[in-house]
Short mmCIF file of C-alpha atoms and ligand atoms in Angstrom, two decimals:
data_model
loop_
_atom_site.label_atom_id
_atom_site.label_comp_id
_atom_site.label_asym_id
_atom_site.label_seq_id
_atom_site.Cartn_x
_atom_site.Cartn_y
_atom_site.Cartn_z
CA UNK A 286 -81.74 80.62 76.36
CA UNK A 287 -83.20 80.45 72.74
CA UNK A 288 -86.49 81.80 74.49
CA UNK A 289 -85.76 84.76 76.09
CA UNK A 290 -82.76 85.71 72.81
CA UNK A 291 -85.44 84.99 70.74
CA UNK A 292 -88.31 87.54 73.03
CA UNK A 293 -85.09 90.31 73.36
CA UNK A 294 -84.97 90.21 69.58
CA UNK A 295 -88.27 91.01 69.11
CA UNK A 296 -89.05 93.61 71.86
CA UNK A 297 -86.21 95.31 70.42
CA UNK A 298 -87.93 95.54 67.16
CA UNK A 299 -91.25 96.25 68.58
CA UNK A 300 -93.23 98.97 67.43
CA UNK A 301 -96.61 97.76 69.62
CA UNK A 302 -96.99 101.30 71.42
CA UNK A 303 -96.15 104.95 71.20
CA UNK A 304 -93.01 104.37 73.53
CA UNK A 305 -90.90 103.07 70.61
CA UNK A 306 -90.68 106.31 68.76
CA UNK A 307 -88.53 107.55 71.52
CA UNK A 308 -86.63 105.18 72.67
CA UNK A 309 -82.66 104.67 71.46
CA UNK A 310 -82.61 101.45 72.67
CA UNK A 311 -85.15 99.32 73.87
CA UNK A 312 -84.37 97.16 77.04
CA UNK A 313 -85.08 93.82 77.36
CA UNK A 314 -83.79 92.74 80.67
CA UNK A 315 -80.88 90.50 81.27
CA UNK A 316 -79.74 88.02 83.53
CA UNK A 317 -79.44 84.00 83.76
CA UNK A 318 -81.81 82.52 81.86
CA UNK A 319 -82.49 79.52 84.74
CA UNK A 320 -82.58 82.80 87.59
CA UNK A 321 -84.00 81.60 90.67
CA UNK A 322 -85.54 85.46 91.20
CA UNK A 323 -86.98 87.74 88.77
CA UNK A 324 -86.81 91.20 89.52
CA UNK A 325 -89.60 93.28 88.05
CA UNK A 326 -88.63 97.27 87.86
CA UNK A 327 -90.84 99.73 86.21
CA UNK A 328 -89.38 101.61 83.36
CA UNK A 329 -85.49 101.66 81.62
CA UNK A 330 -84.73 105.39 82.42
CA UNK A 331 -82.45 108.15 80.68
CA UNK A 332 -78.97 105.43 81.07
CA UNK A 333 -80.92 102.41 80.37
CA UNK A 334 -82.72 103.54 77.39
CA UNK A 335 -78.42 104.86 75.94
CA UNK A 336 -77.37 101.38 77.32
CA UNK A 337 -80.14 99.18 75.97
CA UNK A 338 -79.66 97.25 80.02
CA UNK A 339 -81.69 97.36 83.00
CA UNK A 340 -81.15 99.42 86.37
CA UNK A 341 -77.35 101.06 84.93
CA UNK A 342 -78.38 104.49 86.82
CA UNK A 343 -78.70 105.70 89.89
CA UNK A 344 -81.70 103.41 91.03
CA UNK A 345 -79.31 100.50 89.71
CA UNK A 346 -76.62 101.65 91.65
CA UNK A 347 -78.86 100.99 94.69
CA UNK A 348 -80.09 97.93 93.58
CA UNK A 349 -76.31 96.77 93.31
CA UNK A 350 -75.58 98.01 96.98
CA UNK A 351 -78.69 96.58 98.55
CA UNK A 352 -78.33 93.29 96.43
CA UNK A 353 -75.15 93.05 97.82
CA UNK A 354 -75.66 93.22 101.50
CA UNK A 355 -78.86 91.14 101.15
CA UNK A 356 -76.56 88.33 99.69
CA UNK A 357 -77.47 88.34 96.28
CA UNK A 358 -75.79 89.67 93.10
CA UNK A 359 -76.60 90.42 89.43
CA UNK A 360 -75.58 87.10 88.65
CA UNK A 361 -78.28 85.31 91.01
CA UNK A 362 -81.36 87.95 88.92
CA UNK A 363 -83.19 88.34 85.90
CA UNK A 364 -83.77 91.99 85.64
CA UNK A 365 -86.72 93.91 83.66
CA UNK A 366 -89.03 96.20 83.65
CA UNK A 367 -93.37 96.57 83.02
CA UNK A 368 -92.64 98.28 79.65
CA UNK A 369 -89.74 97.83 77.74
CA UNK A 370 -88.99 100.84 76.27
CA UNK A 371 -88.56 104.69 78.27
CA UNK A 372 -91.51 106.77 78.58
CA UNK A 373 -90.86 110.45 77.82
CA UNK A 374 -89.29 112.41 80.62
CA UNK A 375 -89.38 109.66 82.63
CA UNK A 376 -92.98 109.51 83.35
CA UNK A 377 -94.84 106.45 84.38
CA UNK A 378 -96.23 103.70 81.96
CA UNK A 379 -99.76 104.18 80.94
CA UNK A 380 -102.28 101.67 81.31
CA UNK A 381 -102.05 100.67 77.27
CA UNK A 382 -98.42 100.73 76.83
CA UNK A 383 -98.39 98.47 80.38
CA UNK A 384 -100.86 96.19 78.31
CA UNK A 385 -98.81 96.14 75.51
CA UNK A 386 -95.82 95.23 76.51
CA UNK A 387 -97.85 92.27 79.10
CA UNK A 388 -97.07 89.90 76.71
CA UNK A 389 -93.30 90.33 76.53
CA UNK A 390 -93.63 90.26 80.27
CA UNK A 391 -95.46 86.69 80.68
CA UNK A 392 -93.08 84.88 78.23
CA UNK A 393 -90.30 86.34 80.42
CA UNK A 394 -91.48 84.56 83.48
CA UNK A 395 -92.75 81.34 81.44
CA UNK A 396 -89.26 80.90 79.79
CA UNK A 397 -87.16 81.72 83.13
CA UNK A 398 -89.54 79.86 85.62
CA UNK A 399 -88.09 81.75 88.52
CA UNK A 400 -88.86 80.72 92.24
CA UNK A 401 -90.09 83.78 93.42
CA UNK A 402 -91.00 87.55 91.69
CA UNK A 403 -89.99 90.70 93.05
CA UNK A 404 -91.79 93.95 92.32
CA UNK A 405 -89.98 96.84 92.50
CA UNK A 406 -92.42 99.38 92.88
CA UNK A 407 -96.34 100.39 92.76
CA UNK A 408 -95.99 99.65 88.76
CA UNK A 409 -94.56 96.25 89.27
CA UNK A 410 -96.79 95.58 91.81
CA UNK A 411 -100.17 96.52 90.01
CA UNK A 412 -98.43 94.94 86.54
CA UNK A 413 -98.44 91.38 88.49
CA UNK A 414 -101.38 91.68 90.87
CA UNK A 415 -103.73 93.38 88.99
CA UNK A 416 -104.84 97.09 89.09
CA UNK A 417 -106.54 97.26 93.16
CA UNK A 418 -103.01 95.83 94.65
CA UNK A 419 -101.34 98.09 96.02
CA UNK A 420 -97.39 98.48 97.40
CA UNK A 421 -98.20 98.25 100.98
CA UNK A 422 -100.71 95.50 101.49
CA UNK A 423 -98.77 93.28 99.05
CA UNK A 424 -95.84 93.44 101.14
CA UNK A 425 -97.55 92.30 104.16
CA UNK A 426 -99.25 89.60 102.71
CA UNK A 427 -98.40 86.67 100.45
CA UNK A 428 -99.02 87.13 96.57
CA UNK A 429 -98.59 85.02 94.04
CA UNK A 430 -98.62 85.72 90.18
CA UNK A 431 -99.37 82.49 88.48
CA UNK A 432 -98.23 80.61 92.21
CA UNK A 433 -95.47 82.04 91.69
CA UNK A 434 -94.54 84.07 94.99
CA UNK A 435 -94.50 87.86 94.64
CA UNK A 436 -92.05 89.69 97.25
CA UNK A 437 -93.70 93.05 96.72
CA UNK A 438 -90.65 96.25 98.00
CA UNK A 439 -89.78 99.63 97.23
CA UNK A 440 -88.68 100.58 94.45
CA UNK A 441 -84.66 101.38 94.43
CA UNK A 442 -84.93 104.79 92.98
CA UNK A 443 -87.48 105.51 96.26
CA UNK A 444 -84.42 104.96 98.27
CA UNK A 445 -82.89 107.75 96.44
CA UNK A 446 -85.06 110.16 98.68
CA UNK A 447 -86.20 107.95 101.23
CA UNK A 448 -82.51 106.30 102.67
CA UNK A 449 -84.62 104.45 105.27
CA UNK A 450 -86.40 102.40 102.38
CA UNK A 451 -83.26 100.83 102.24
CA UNK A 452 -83.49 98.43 105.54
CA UNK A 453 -86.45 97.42 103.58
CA UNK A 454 -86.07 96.71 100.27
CA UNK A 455 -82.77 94.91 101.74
CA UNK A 456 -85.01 93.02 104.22
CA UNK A 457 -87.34 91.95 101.28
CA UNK A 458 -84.83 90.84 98.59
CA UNK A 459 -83.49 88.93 101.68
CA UNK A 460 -86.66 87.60 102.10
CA UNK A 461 -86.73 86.56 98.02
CA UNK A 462 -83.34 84.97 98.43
CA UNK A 463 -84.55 82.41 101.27
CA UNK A 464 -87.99 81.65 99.20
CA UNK A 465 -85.56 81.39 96.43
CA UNK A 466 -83.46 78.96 98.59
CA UNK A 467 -80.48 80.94 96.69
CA UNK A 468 -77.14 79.15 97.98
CA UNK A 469 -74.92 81.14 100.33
CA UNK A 470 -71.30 81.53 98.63
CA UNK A 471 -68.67 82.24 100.58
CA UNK A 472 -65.48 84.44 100.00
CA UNK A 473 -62.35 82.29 100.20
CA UNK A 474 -58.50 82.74 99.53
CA UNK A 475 -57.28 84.31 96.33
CA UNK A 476 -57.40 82.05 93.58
CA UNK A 477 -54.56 82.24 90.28
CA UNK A 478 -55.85 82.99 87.46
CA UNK A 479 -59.32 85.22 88.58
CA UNK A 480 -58.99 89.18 87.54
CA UNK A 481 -59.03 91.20 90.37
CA UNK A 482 -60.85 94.09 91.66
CA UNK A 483 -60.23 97.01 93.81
CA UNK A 484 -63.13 97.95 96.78
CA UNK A 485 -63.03 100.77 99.37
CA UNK A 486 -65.01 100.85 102.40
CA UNK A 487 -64.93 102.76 105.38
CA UNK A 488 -65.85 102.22 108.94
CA UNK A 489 -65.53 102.36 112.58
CA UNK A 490 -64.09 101.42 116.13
CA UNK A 491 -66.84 103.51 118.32
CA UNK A 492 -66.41 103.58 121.97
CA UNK A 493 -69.05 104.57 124.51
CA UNK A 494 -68.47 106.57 127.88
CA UNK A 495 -67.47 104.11 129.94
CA UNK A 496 -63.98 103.25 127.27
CA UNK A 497 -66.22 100.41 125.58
CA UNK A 498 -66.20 98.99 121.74
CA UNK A 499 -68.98 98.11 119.70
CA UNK A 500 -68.97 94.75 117.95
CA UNK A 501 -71.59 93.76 115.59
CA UNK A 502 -71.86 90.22 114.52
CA UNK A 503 -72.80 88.64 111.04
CA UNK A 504 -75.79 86.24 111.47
CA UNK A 505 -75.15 83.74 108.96
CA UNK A 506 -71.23 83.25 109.99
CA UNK A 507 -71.85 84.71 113.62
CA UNK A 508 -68.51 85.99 113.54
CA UNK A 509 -67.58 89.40 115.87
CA UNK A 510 -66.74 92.46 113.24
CA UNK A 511 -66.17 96.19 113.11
CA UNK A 512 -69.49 98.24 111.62
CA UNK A 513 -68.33 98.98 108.26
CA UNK A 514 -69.10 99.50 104.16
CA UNK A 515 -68.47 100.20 100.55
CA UNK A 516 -68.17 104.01 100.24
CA UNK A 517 -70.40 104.95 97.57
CA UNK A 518 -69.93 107.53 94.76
CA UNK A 519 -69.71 111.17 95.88
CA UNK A 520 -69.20 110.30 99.37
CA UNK A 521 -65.96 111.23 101.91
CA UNK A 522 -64.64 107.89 103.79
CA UNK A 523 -65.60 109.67 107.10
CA UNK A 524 -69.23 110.23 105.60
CA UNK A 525 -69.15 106.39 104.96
CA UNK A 526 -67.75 105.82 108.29
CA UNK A 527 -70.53 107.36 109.63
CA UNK A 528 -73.33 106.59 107.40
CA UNK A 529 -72.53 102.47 107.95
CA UNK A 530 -72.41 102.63 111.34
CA UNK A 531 -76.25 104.20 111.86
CA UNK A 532 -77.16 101.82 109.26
CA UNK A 533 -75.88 98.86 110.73
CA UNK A 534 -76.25 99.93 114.45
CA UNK A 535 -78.64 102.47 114.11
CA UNK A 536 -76.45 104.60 116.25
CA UNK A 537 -75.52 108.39 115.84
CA UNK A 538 -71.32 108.44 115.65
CA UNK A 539 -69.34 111.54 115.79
CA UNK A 540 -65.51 110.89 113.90
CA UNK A 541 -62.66 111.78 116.31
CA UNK A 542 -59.73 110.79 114.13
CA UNK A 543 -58.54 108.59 111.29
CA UNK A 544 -56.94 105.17 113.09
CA UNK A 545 -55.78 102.84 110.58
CA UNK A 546 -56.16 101.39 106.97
CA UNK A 547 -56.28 97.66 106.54
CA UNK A 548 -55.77 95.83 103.26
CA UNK A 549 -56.52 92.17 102.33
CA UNK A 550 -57.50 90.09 99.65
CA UNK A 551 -59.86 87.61 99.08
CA UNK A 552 -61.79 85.75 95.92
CA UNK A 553 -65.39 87.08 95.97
CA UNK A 554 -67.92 84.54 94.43
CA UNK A 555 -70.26 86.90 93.57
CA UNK A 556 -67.94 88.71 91.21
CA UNK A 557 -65.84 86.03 90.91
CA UNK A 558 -62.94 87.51 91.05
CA UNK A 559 -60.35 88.17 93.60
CA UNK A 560 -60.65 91.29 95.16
CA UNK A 561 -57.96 93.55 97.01
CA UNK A 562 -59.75 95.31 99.52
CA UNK A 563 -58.55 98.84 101.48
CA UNK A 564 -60.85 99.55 104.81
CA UNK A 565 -60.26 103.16 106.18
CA UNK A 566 -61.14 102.86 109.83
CA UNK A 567 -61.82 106.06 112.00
CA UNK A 568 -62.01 106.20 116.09
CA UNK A 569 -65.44 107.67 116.98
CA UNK A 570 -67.76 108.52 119.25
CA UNK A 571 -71.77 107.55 119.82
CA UNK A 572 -73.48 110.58 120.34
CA UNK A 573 -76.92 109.24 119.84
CA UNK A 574 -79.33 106.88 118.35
CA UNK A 575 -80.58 103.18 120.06
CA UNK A 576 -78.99 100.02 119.13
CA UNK A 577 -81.05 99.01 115.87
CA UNK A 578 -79.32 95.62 113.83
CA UNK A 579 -79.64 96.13 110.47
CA UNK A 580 -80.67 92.70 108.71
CA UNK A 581 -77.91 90.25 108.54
CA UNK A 582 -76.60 90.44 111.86
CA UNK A 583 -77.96 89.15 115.19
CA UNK A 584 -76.60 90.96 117.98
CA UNK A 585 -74.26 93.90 118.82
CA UNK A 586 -72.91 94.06 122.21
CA UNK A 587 -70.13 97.11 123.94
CA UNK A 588 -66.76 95.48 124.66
CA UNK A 589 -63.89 96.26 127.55
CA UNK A 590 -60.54 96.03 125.11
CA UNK A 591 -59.48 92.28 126.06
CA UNK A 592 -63.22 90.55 125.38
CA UNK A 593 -62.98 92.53 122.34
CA UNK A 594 -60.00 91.44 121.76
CA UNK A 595 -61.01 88.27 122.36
CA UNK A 596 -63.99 87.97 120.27
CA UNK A 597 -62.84 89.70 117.35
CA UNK A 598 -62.14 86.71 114.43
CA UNK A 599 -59.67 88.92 111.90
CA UNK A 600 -56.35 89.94 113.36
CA UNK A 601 -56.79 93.36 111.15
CA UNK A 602 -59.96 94.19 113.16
CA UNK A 603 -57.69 93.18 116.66
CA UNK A 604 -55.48 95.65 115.26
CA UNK A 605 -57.73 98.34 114.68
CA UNK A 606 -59.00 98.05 118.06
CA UNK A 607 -55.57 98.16 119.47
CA UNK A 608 -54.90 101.17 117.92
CA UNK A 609 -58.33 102.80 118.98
CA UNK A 610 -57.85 102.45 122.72
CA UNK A 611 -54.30 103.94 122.36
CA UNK A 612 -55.69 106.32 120.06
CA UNK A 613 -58.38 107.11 123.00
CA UNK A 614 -55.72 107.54 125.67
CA UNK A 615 -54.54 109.67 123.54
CA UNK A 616 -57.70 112.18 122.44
CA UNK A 617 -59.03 111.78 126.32
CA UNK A 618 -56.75 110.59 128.82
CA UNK A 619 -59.26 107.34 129.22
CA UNK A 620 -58.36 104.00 130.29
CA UNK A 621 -59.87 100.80 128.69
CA UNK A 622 -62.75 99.70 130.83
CA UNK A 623 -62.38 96.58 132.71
CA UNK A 624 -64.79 93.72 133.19
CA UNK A 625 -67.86 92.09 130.80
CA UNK A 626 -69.46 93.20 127.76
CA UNK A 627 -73.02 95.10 128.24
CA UNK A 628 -75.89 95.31 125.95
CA UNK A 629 -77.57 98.66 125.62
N1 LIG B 142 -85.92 102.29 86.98
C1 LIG B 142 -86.61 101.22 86.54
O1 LIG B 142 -87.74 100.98 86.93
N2 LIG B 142 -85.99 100.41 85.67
C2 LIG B 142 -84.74 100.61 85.21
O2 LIG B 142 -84.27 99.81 84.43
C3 LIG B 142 -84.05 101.73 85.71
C4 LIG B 142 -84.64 102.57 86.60
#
């Protein structure tokens, strides 16, 4: 740890390039000091030059969400950026403040040793590979900065006007965590004594034209589920409803009424903490899109109620599909379908 307290301290005082006359704070990075993957951003912006930390904006607010559903949390990272300090107005790093601050960067990865570097970005990319790399043919091949593996991605804040970047960047920091060989935690029962904290999400039970479900199921636990997900700032729960199920299915839903809210708690390793989770669930239809998995589960099949039923391993998700197909007699005049589930 002495290391990288030691290389904070003195990137904080640094005066090396122009960037330090505006900064408030400069930003080291942060994370566990023995992190099995290093995550390499560009530049601390407006909120992570106030808070002196990495990715605390928008851009790290996707990075948490994406981190999240690729398995990974801030506590599995080391976080920083090429230069250390915020360009004005948030332009990008020149070539001598990049060179600079190069030094701060190497005795980063010498004193964490991670198993695998990610680049978030073109200037991540270049910063590790040299100044011909570029985004796209990094990701498709294998780099290595000092054989160390580079898993070159998007940047988060691209994902801010791209959403479709997301599949990928999750994809690749997926990708990082299996290089990484980053052990899988699971969530378990509550446990005395850990703080808890509240999470919303929002999803759905949609049904097809011939009175079918859609299950999705988890790949590493292969357990059958309801397409849901944490509702993110400035968003309704039917927008989140909606928004998780074409990420996770890739198909189109239209809401056709609220159905139930579920409540449970759990002890989340990642945060460790207990958390007491509320899940808003809404009956819907599909009115377009094809059957796309987003990474992390293997297969999504249409259900008659009683294989659902069936399959289905949390009585709260048994219940929400219960209450969708009366909910459905209800808004159509349908009856359940009868016989086997059929993939589209
Ligand atoms: N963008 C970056 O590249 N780094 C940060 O720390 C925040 C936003």
């Amino acid at each position: 740890m002495g290391d990288l307290e030691d290389l904070a301290a003195r990137i904080r005082g640094c005066t090396l390039c122009r960037l330090h006359e505006g900064r408030t704070h400069a930003v080291p990075g942060e994370g566990p000091p023995n992190a099995r993957i290093f995550l390499l951003g560009e530049a601390p912006g407006r909120h992570e030059d106030d808070a002196g930390r990495p990715f605390v904006g928008a851009a790290g607010r996707i990075l948490d969400a994406v981190l999240g559903k690729a398995g990974l949390t801030r506590k599995d990272v080391f976080i920083t950026n090429v230069v250390k300090c915020r360009p004005p107005e948030n332009r990008r790093p020149r070539a001598d403040e990049i060179e600079a601050c190069h030094p701060y960067l190497l005795a980063q990865v010498h004193a964490v040793r991670p198993r695998v570097l990610v680049a978030l970005g073109d200037t991540a990319v270049t910063a590790l590979l040299g100044p011909d790399a570029d985004l796209a043919s990094a990701r498709r091949g294998h780099p290595r900065f000092e054989r160390i593996p580079v898993v070159a991605t998007y940047h988060p804040a691209a994902v801010l006007y791209n959403r479709t970047l997301s599949e990928a960047l999750q994809a690749d920091l997926a990708k990082a965590a299996r290089i990484a060989r980053v052990p899988r935690r699971r969530s378990g029962k509550p446990r005395p004594g850990k703080p808890t904290k509240t999470a919303l999400s929002a999803g759905c039970a949609v049904i097809d034209a011939e009175g079918r479900v859609l299950l999705i199921r988890r790949a590493d636990e292969r357990l059958w589920g309801l397409p849901k997900g944490t509702v993110e700032p400035g968003e309704t729960l039917e927008e989140t409803a909606v928004r998780e199920v074409r990420e996770e299915t890739g198909l189109q839903v239209r809401v056709l009424r609220p159905l139930l809210e579920v409540r449970y708690r759990f002890y989340s390793p990642r945060d460790d903490a207990n958390v007491d989770k509320r899940v808003v669930y809404f009956l819907a239809e599909r009115v377009g899109g094809r059957l796309k998995l987003e990474p992390g589960f293997d297969e999504a099949r249409w259900f008659p109620r009683s294989e659902a039923l069936r399959r289905l391993h949390f009585e709260n998700d048994r219940n929400v599909v219960r209450r969708a197909f009366e909910a459905l007699a209800g808004v159509t005049g349908r009856t359940p379908a009868r016989g086997r589930g059929a993939r589209r």
